[in-house]
PDB file of C-alpha atoms in Angstrom:
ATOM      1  CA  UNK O1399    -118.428-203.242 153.231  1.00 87.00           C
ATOM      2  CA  UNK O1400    -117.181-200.252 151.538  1.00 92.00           C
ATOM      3  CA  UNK O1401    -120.160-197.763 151.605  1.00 90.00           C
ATOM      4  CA  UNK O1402    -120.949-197.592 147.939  1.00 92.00           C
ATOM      5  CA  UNK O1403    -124.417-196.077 148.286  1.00 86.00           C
ATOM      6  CA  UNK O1404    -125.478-195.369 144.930  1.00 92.00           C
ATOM      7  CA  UNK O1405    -124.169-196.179 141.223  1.00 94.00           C
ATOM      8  CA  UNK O1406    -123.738-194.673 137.685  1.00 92.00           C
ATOM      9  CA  UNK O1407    -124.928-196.985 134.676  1.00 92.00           C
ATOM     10  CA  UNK O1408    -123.846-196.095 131.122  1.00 85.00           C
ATOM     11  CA  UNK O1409    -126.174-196.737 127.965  1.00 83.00           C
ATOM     12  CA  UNK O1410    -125.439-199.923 125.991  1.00 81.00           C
ATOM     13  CA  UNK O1411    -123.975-198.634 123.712  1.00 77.00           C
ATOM     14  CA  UNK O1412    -121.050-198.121 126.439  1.00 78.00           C
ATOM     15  CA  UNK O1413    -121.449-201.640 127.798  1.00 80.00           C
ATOM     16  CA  UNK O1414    -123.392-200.400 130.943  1.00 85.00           C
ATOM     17  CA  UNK O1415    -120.538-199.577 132.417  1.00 90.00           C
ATOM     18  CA  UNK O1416    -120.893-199.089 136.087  1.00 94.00           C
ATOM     19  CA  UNK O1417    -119.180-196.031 138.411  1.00 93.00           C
ATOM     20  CA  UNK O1418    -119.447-196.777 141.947  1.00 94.00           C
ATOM     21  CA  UNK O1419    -119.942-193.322 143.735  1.00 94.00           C
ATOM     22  CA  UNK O1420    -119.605-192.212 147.532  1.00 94.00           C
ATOM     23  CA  UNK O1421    -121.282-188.993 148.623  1.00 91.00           C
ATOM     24  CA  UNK O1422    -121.811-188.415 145.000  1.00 92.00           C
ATOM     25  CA  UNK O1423    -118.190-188.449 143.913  1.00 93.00           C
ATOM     26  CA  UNK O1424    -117.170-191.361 141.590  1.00 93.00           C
ATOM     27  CA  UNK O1425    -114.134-193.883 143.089  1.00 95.00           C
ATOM     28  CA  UNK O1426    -114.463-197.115 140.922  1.00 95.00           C
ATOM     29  CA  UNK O1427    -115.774-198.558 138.153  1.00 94.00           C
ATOM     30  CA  UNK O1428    -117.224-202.381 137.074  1.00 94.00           C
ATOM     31  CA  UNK O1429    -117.865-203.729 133.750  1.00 91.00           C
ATOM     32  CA  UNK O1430    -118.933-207.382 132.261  1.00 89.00           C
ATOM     33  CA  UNK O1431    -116.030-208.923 131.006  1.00 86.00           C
ATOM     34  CA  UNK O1432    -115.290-209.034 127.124  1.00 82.00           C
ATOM     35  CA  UNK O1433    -115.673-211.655 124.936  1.00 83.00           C
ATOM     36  CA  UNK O1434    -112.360-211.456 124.320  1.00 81.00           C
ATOM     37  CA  UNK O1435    -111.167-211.857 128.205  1.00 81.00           C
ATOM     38  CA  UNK O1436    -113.750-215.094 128.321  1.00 85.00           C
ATOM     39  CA  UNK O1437    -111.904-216.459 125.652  1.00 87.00           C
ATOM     40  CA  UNK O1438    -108.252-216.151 127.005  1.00 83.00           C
ATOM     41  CA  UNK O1439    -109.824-217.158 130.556  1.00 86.00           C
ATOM     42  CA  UNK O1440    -109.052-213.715 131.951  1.00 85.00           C
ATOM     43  CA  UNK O1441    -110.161-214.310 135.885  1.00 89.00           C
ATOM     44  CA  UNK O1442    -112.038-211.464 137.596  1.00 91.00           C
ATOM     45  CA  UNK O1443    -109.948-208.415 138.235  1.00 93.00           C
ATOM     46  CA  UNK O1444    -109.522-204.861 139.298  1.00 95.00           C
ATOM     47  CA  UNK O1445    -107.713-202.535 136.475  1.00 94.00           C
ATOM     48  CA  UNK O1446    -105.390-199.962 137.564  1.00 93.00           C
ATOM     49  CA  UNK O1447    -105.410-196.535 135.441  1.00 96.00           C
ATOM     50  CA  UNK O1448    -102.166-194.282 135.326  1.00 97.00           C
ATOM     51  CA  UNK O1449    -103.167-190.574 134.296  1.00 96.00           C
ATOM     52  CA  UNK O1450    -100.963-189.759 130.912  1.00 97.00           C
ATOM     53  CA  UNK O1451    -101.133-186.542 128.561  1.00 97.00           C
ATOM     54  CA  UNK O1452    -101.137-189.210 125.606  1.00 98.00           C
ATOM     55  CA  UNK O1453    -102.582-193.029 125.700  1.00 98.00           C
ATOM     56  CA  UNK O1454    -100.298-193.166 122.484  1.00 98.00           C
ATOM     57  CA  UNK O1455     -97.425-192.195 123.571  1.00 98.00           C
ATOM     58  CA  UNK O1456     -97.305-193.835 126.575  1.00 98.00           C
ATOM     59  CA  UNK O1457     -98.351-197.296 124.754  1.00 98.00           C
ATOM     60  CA  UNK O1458     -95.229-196.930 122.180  1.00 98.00           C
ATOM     61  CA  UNK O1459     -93.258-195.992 125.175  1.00 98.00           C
ATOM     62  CA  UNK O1460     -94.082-199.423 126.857  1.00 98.00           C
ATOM     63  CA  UNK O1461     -93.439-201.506 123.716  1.00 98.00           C
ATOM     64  CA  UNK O1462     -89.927-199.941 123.727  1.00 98.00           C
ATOM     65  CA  UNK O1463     -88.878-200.389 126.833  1.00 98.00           C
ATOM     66  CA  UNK O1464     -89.843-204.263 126.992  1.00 97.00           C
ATOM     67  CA  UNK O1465     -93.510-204.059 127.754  1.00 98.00           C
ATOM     68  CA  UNK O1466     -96.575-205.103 125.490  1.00 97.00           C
ATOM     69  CA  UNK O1467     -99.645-203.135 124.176  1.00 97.00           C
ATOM     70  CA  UNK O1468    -102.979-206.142 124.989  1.00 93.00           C
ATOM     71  CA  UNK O1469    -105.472-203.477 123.877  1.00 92.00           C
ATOM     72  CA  UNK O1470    -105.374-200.079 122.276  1.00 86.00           C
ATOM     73  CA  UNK O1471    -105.247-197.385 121.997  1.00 97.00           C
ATOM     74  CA  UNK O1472    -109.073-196.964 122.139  1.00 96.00           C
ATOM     75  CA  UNK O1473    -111.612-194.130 122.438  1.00 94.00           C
ATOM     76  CA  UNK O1474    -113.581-194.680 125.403  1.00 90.00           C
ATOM     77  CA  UNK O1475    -116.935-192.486 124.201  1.00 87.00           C
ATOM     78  CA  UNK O1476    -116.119-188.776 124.660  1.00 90.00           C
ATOM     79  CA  UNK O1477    -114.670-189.448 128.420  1.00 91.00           C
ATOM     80  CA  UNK O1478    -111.381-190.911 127.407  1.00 95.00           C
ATOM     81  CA  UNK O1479    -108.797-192.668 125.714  1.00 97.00           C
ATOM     82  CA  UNK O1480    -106.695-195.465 127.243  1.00 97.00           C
ATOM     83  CA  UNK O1481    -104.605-198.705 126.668  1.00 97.00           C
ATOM     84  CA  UNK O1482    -103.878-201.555 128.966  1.00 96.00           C
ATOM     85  CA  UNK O1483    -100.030-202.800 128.142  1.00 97.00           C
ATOM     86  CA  UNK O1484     -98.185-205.347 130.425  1.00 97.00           C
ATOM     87  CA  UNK O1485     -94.968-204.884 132.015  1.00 97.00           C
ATOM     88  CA  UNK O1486     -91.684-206.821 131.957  1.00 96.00           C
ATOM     89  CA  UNK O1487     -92.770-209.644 134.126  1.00 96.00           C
ATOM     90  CA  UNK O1488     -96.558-209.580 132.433  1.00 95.00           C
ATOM     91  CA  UNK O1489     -98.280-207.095 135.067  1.00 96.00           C
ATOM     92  CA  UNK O1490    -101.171-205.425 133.286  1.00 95.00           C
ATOM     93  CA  UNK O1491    -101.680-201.721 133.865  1.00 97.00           C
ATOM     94  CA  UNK O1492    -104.023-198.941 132.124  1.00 97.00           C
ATOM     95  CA  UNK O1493    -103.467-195.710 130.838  1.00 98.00           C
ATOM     96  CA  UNK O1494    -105.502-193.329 131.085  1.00 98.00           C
ATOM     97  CA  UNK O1495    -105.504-190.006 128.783  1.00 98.00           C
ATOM     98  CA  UNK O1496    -108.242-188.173 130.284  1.00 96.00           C
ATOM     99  CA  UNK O1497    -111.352-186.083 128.469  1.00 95.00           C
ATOM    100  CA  UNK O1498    -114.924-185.926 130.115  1.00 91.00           C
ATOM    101  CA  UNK O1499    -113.812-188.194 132.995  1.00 91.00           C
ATOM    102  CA  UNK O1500    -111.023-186.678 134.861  1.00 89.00           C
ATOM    103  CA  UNK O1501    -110.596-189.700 137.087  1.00 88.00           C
ATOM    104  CA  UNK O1502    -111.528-190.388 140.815  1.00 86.00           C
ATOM    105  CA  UNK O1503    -113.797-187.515 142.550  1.00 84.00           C
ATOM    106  CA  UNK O1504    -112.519-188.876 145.745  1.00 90.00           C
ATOM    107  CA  UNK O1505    -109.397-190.382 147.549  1.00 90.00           C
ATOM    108  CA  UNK O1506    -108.191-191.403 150.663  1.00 92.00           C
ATOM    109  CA  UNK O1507    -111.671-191.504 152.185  1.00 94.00           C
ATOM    110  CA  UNK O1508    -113.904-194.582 153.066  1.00 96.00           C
ATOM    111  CA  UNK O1509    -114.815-196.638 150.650  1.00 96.00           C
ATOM    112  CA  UNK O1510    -112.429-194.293 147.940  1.00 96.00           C
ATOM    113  CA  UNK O1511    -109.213-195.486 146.634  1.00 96.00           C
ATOM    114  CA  UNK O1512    -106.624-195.279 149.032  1.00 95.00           C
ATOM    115  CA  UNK O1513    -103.334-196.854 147.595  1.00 96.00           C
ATOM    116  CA  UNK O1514    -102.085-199.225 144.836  1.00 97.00           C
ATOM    117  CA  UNK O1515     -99.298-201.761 144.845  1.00 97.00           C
ATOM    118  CA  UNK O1516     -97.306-203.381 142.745  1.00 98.00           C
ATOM    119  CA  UNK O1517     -95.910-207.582 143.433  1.00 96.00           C
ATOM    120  CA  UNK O1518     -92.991-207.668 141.637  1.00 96.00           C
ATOM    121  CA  UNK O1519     -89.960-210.570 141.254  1.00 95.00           C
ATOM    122  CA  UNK O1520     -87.845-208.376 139.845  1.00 95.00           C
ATOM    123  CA  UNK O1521     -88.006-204.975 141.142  1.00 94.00           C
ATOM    124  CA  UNK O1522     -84.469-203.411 139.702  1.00 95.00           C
ATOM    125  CA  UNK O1523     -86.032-204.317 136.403  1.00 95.00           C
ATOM    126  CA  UNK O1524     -89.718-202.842 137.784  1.00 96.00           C
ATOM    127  CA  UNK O1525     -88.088-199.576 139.021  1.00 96.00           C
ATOM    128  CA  UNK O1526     -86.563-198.971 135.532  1.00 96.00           C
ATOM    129  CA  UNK O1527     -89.901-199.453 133.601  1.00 97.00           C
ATOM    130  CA  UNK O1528     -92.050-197.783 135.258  1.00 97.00           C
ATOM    131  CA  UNK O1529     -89.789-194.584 136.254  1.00 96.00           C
ATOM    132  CA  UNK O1530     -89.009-194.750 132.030  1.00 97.00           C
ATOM    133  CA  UNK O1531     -92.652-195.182 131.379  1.00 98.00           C
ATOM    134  CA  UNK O1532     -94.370-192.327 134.091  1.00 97.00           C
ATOM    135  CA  UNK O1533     -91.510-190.654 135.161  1.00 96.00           C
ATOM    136  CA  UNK O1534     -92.111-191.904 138.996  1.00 97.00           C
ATOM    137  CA  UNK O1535     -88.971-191.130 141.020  1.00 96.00           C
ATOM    138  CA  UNK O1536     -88.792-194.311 142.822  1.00 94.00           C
ATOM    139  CA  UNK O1537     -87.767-194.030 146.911  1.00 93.00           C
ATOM    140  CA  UNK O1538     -86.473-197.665 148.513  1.00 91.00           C
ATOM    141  CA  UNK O1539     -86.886-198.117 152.293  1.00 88.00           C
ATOM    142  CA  UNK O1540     -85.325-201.179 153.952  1.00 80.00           C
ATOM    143  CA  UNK O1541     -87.022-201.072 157.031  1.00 76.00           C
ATOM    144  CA  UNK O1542     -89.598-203.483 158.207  1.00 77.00           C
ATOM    145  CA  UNK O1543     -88.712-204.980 154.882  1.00 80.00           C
ATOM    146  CA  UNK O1544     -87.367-203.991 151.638  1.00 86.00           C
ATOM    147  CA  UNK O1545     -90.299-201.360 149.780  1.00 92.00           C
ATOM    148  CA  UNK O1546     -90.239-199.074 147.018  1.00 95.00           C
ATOM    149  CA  UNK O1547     -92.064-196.139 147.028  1.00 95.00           C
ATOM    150  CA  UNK O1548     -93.034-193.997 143.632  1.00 95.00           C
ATOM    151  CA  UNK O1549     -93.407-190.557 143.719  1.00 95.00           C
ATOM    152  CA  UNK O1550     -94.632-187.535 141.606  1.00 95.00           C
ATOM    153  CA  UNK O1551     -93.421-184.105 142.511  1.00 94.00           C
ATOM    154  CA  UNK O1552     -92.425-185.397 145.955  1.00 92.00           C
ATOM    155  CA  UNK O1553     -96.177-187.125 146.529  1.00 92.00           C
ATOM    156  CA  UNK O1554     -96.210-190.938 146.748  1.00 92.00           C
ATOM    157  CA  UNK O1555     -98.673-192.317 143.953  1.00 94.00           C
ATOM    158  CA  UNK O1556     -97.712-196.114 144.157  1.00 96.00           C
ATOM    159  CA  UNK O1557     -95.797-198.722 146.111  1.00 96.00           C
ATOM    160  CA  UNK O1558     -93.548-201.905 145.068  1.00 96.00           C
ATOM    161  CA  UNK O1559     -93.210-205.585 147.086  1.00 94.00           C
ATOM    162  CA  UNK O1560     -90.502-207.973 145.706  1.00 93.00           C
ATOM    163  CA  UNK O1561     -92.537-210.840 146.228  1.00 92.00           C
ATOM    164  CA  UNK O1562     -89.779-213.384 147.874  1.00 88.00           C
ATOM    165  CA  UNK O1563     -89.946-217.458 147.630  1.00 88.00           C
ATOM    166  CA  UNK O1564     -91.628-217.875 150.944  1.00 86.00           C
ATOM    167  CA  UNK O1565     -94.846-216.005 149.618  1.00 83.00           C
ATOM    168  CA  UNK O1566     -95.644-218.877 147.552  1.00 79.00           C
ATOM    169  CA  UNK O1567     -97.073-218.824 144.056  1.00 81.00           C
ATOM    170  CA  UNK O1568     -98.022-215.414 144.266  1.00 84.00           C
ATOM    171  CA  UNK O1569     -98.989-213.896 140.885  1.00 88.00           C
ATOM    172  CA  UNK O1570     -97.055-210.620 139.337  1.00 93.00           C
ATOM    173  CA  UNK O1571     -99.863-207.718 139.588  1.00 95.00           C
ATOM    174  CA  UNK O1572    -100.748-204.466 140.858  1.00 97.00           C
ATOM    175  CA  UNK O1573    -103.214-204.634 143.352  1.00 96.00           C
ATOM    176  CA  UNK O1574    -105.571-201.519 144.291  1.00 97.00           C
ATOM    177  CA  UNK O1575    -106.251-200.856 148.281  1.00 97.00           C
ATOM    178  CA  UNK O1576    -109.784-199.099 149.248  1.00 97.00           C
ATOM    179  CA  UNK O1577    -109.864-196.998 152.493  1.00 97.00           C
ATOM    180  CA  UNK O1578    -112.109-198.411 155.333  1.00 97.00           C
ATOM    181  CA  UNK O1579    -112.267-196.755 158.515  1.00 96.00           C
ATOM    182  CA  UNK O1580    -112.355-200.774 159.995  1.00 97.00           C
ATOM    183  CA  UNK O1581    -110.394-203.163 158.441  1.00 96.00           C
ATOM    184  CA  UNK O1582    -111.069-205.974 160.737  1.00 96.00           C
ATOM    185  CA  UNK O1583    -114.766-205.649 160.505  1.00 96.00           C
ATOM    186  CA  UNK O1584    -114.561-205.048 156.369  1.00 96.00           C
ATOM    187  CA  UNK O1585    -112.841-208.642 156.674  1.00 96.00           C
ATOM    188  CA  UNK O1586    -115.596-209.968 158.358  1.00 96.00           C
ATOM    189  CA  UNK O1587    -118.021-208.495 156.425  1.00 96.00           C
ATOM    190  CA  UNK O1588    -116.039-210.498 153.431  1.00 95.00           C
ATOM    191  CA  UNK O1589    -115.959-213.420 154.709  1.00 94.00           C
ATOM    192  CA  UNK O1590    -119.518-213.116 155.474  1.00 94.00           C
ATOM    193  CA  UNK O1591    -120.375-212.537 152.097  1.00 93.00           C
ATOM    194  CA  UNK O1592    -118.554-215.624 150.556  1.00 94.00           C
ATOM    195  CA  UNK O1593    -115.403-213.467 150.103  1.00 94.00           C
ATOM    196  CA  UNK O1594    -111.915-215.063 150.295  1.00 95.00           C
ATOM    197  CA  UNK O1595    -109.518-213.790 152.933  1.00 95.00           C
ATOM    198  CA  UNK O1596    -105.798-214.227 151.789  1.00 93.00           C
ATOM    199  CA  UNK O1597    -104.278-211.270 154.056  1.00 93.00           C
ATOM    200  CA  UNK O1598    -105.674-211.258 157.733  1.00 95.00           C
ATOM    201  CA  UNK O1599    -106.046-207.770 158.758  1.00 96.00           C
ATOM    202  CA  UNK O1600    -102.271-206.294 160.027  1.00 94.00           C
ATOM    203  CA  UNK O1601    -100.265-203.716 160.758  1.00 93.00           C
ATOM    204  CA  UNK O1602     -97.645-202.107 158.480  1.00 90.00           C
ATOM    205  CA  UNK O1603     -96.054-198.804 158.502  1.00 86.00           C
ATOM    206  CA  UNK O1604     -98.653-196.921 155.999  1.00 87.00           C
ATOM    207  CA  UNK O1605    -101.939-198.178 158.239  1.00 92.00           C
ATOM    208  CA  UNK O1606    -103.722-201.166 158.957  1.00 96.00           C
ATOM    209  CA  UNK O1607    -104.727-203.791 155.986  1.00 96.00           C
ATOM    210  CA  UNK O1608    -106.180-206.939 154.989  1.00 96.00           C
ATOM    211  CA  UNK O1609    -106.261-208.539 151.392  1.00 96.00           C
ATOM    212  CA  UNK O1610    -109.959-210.017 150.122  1.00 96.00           C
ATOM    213  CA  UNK O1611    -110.835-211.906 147.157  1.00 95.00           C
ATOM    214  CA  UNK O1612    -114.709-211.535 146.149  1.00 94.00           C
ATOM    215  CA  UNK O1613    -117.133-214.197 145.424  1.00 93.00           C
ATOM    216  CA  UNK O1614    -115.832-214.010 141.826  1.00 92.00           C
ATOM    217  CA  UNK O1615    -111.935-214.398 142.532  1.00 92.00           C
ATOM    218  CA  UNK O1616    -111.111-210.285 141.967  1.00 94.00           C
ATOM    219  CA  UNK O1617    -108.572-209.697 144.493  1.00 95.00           C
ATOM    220  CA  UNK O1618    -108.320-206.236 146.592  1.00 96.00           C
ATOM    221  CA  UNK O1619    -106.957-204.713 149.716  1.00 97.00           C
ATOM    222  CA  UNK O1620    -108.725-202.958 152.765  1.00 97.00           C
ATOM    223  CA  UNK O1621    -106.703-200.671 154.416  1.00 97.00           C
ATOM    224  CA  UNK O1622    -107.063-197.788 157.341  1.00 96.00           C
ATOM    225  CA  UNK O1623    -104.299-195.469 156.313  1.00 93.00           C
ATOM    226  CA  UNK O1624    -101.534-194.003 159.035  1.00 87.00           C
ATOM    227  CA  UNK O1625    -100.548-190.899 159.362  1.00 77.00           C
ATOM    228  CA  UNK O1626     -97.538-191.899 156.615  1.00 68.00           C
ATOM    229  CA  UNK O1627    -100.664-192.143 154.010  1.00 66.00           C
ATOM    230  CA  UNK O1628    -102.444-189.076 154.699  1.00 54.00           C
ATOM    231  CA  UNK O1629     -99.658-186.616 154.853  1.00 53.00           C
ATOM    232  CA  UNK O1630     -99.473-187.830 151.520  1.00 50.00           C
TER     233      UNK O1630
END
Protein backbone atom coordinates (compact mmCIF):
# COMPACT_ATOMS: atom_id res chain seq x y z
CA UNK A 1 0.00 0.00 0.00
CA UNK A 2 2.69 2.40 0.61
CA UNK A 3 5.73 0.99 -1.34
CA UNK A 4 8.00 0.12 1.52
CA UNK A 5 10.33 -2.16 -0.42
CA UNK A 6 12.97 -3.00 1.87
CA UNK A 7 13.68 -2.52 5.79
CA UNK A 8 16.45 -1.68 8.36
CA UNK A 9 16.61 -4.05 11.55
CA UNK A 10 18.66 -2.94 14.58
CA UNK A 11 20.63 -5.52 16.88
CA UNK A 12 18.85 -6.55 20.10
CA UNK A 13 20.43 -4.82 21.98
CA UNK A 14 18.34 -1.82 20.28
CA UNK A 15 15.08 -3.75 20.42
CA UNK A 16 15.22 -4.62 16.62
CA UNK A 17 14.03 -1.63 15.86
CA UNK A 18 12.72 -1.43 12.39
CA UNK A 19 13.28 1.71 9.64
CA UNK A 20 11.04 1.38 6.81
CA UNK A 21 13.02 2.73 3.71
CA UNK A 22 11.86 3.84 0.08
CA UNK A 23 14.47 4.00 -2.67
CA UNK A 24 16.92 3.55 0.07
CA UNK A 25 16.05 6.62 2.10
CA UNK A 26 14.55 5.94 5.59
CA UNK A 27 10.68 7.49 6.22
CA UNK A 28 9.37 5.50 9.31
CA UNK A 29 10.14 3.45 11.90
CA UNK A 30 8.26 0.27 13.96
CA UNK A 31 9.11 -1.18 17.19
CA UNK A 32 7.43 -3.98 19.65
CA UNK A 33 5.74 -2.27 22.22
CA UNK A 34 7.31 -1.97 25.84
CA UNK A 35 6.51 -3.72 28.69
CA UNK A 36 5.69 -0.78 30.12
CA UNK A 37 2.99 0.36 27.28
CA UNK A 38 1.41 -3.44 27.73
CA UNK A 39 0.97 -2.68 31.14
CA UNK A 40 -0.87 0.76 30.93
CA UNK A 41 -2.82 -0.83 27.81
CA UNK A 42 -1.14 1.60 25.43
CA UNK A 43 -3.13 0.63 21.94
CA UNK A 44 -1.05 0.49 18.75
CA UNK A 45 0.20 3.82 17.58
CA UNK A 46 2.26 5.98 15.34
CA UNK A 47 4.78 8.47 17.36
CA UNK A 48 5.35 11.81 16.06
CA UNK A 49 9.08 13.28 16.50
CA UNK A 50 9.64 17.19 16.64
CA UNK A 51 13.42 18.02 15.72
CA UNK A 52 14.89 20.09 18.97
CA UNK A 53 18.63 21.31 19.64
CA UNK A 54 18.03 19.81 23.28
CA UNK A 55 15.57 16.72 24.32
CA UNK A 56 16.19 18.41 27.83
CA UNK A 57 15.30 21.47 27.35
CA UNK A 58 12.48 21.01 25.46
CA UNK A 59 11.10 18.30 28.13
CA UNK A 60 11.47 21.01 31.13
CA UNK A 61 9.94 23.41 28.75
CA UNK A 62 6.76 21.17 28.45
CA UNK A 63 6.46 20.50 32.20
CA UNK A 64 6.32 24.32 32.59
CA UNK A 65 4.02 25.25 30.41
CA UNK A 66 1.30 22.56 31.56
CA UNK A 67 2.49 19.51 29.73
CA UNK A 68 3.98 16.16 31.20
CA UNK A 69 7.35 14.32 30.63
CA UNK A 70 5.88 10.03 30.16
CA UNK A 71 9.47 9.04 29.29
CA UNK A 72 12.87 10.64 29.32
CA UNK A 73 15.05 12.02 28.50
CA UNK A 74 16.78 8.89 27.07
CA UNK A 75 19.81 8.05 24.91
CA UNK A 76 18.66 6.29 21.99
CA UNK A 77 22.25 4.32 21.14
CA UNK A 78 24.59 6.85 19.47
CA UNK A 79 21.64 8.07 16.93
CA UNK A 80 19.74 10.17 19.37
CA UNK A 81 18.23 11.46 22.32
CA UNK A 82 14.49 12.07 22.76
CA UNK A 83 11.45 12.30 25.20
CA UNK A 84 7.81 11.73 24.59
CA UNK A 85 5.78 14.44 26.95
CA UNK A 86 1.95 15.00 26.56
CA UNK A 87 0.28 18.15 25.95
CA UNK A 88 -2.46 20.09 27.77
CA UNK A 89 -5.31 17.95 26.72
CA UNK A 90 -2.96 14.54 27.03
CA UNK A 91 -1.68 14.42 23.24
CA UNK A 92 1.61 12.56 23.24
CA UNK A 93 4.40 13.94 21.08
CA UNK A 94 8.33 13.10 20.75
CA UNK A 95 11.26 15.04 20.71
CA UNK A 96 13.77 14.42 18.93
CA UNK A 97 17.50 15.84 19.56
CA UNK A 98 19.23 14.44 16.71
CA UNK A 99 22.96 12.59 16.50
CA UNK A 100 23.63 9.66 13.95
CA UNK A 101 20.01 9.76 12.72
CA UNK A 102 19.18 13.06 11.32
CA UNK A 103 15.56 12.15 10.75
CA UNK A 104 13.53 11.28 7.54
CA UNK A 105 15.77 10.80 4.19
CA UNK A 106 12.62 11.51 2.37
CA UNK A 107 9.36 13.65 2.35
CA UNK A 108 6.55 14.44 0.43
CA UNK A 109 7.05 11.46 -1.87
CA UNK A 110 5.07 8.10 -2.04
CA UNK A 111 5.03 6.14 0.61
CA UNK A 112 7.29 9.15 2.71
CA UNK A 113 5.77 11.29 5.27
CA UNK A 114 3.74 13.83 3.89
CA UNK A 115 1.97 15.84 6.74
CA UNK A 116 1.02 15.59 10.46
CA UNK A 117 -2.02 16.81 12.32
CA UNK A 118 -3.00 17.62 15.38
CA UNK A 119 -7.14 16.88 16.91
CA UNK A 120 -7.44 19.26 19.36
CA UNK A 121 -10.67 20.49 21.77
CA UNK A 122 -9.07 23.28 22.73
CA UNK A 123 -7.01 24.87 20.17
CA UNK A 124 -6.44 28.61 21.83
CA UNK A 125 -4.90 26.56 24.58
CA UNK A 126 -3.02 24.15 21.70
CA UNK A 127 -1.73 27.23 19.78
CA UNK A 128 -0.11 28.60 23.00
CA UNK A 129 1.77 25.31 23.87
CA UNK A 130 3.06 24.35 21.13
CA UNK A 131 4.18 27.94 19.63
CA UNK A 132 5.86 28.23 23.58
CA UNK A 133 7.25 24.79 23.24
CA UNK A 134 8.78 24.85 19.22
CA UNK A 135 8.44 28.24 18.47
CA UNK A 136 5.79 27.39 15.48
CA UNK A 137 4.18 30.66 14.35
CA UNK A 138 0.74 29.42 14.14
CA UNK A 139 -1.47 30.76 10.80
CA UNK A 140 -5.60 30.26 11.28
CA UNK A 141 -7.67 29.96 8.08
CA UNK A 142 -11.48 29.98 8.36
CA UNK A 143 -12.28 28.78 5.15
CA UNK A 144 -13.75 25.46 4.35
CA UNK A 145 -13.59 25.27 8.10
CA UNK A 146 -11.73 26.68 10.90
CA UNK A 147 -7.63 25.24 10.56
CA UNK A 148 -4.50 26.18 12.03
CA UNK A 149 -1.52 26.00 10.29
CA UNK A 150 2.21 25.93 12.06
CA UNK A 151 4.98 27.26 10.47
CA UNK A 152 8.85 27.48 10.70
CA UNK A 153 10.60 30.25 8.88
CA UNK A 154 7.50 30.76 6.73
CA UNK A 155 7.31 26.69 5.83
CA UNK A 156 4.25 24.85 7.18
CA UNK A 157 5.52 21.83 9.42
CA UNK A 158 2.10 20.86 11.08
CA UNK A 159 -1.64 21.43 11.02
CA UNK A 160 -4.45 21.79 13.89
CA UNK A 161 -8.45 20.47 13.74
CA UNK A 162 -10.66 21.59 16.71
CA UNK A 163 -12.36 18.47 16.82
CA UNK A 164 -16.22 19.78 17.26
CA UNK A 165 -19.20 17.67 19.08
CA UNK A 166 -20.53 16.24 15.89
CA UNK A 167 -17.18 14.23 15.31
CA UNK A 168 -18.08 12.00 18.03
CA UNK A 169 -15.74 10.51 20.61
CA UNK A 170 -12.83 11.34 18.76
CA UNK A 171 -9.60 10.97 20.77
CA UNK A 172 -7.02 14.12 21.35
CA UNK A 173 -3.81 13.07 19.12
CA UNK A 174 -1.58 13.95 16.43
CA UNK A 175 -2.00 11.90 13.61
CA UNK A 176 0.85 11.41 10.83
CA UNK A 177 -0.36 11.42 6.92
CA UNK A 178 1.88 9.25 4.32
CA UNK A 179 1.93 10.43 0.63
CA UNK A 180 0.28 8.00 -1.91
CA UNK A 181 0.04 8.89 -5.38
CA UNK A 182 -3.79 6.99 -5.05
CA UNK A 183 -5.62 7.45 -2.15
CA UNK A 184 -8.69 5.68 -3.19
CA UNK A 185 -6.90 2.59 -4.22
CA UNK A 186 -4.45 2.75 -0.83
CA UNK A 187 -8.06 2.55 0.88
CA UNK A 188 -8.87 -0.37 -0.85
CA UNK A 189 -5.83 -1.93 -0.50
CA UNK A 190 -6.66 -1.38 3.49
CA UNK A 191 -9.59 -2.62 3.60
CA UNK A 192 -8.37 -5.53 1.76
CA UNK A 193 -5.91 -6.25 4.19
CA UNK A 194 -8.24 -6.25 7.32
CA UNK A 195 -7.55 -2.49 7.76
CA UNK A 196 -10.23 -0.20 9.28
CA UNK A 197 -11.47 2.71 7.20
CA UNK A 198 -12.67 5.66 9.47
CA UNK A 199 -12.09 8.58 6.75
CA UNK A 200 -13.37 7.64 3.16
CA UNK A 201 -11.03 9.06 0.74
CA UNK A 202 -11.97 13.16 0.17
CA UNK A 203 -11.10 16.21 -0.92
CA UNK A 204 -9.72 19.10 1.17
CA UNK A 205 -7.78 22.08 0.28
CA UNK A 206 -4.07 20.53 0.90
CA UNK A 207 -4.90 17.22 -1.50
CA UNK A 208 -6.89 14.28 -1.43
CA UNK A 209 -7.07 11.92 1.91
CA UNK A 210 -8.46 9.06 3.62
CA UNK A 211 -7.88 7.96 7.36
CA UNK A 212 -6.97 3.92 7.96
CA UNK A 213 -6.62 2.03 11.03
CA UNK A 214 -4.34 -1.25 10.60
CA UNK A 215 -5.12 -4.70 11.59
CA UNK A 216 -3.68 -3.74 15.01
CA UNK A 217 -5.83 -0.47 15.71
CA UNK A 218 -2.67 2.18 14.77
CA UNK A 219 -4.45 4.87 13.10
CA UNK A 220 -2.90 6.91 9.95
CA UNK A 221 -3.80 9.06 7.04
CA UNK A 222 -3.28 8.58 3.17
CA UNK A 223 -3.10 11.57 1.41
CA UNK A 224 -2.18 12.86 -2.40
CA UNK A 225 -0.93 16.31 -1.64
CA UNK A 226 -2.21 19.63 -3.77
CA UNK A 227 -0.34 22.01 -5.02
CA UNK A 228 -0.90 23.96 -1.35
CA UNK A 229 1.41 20.91 0.08
CA UNK A 230 4.13 20.88 -2.30
CA UNK A 231 4.90 24.51 -2.60
CA UNK A 232 5.54 23.84 0.82
Amino acid sequence: MLGWNDFEVAPAEAGYYTMALVDGQRVAGMMTASDDERAMAVPPHWNTYVCTTSADDSAERAQELGGTVVAGPFDVLDVGRMAVVLDREGAAISVWEPRAHPGFGLLRQPGAFTWVQLGSRDPEQAKAFYTELFGWKPEVHTEPMPYTEWKVNGTPVAGMLEITPDMGPMPVSWQVFFEVSDPDGAVDQAKQAGGAVYVEPMDVPAGRFGTLGDPQGAVFSVMKSGPLMTQG
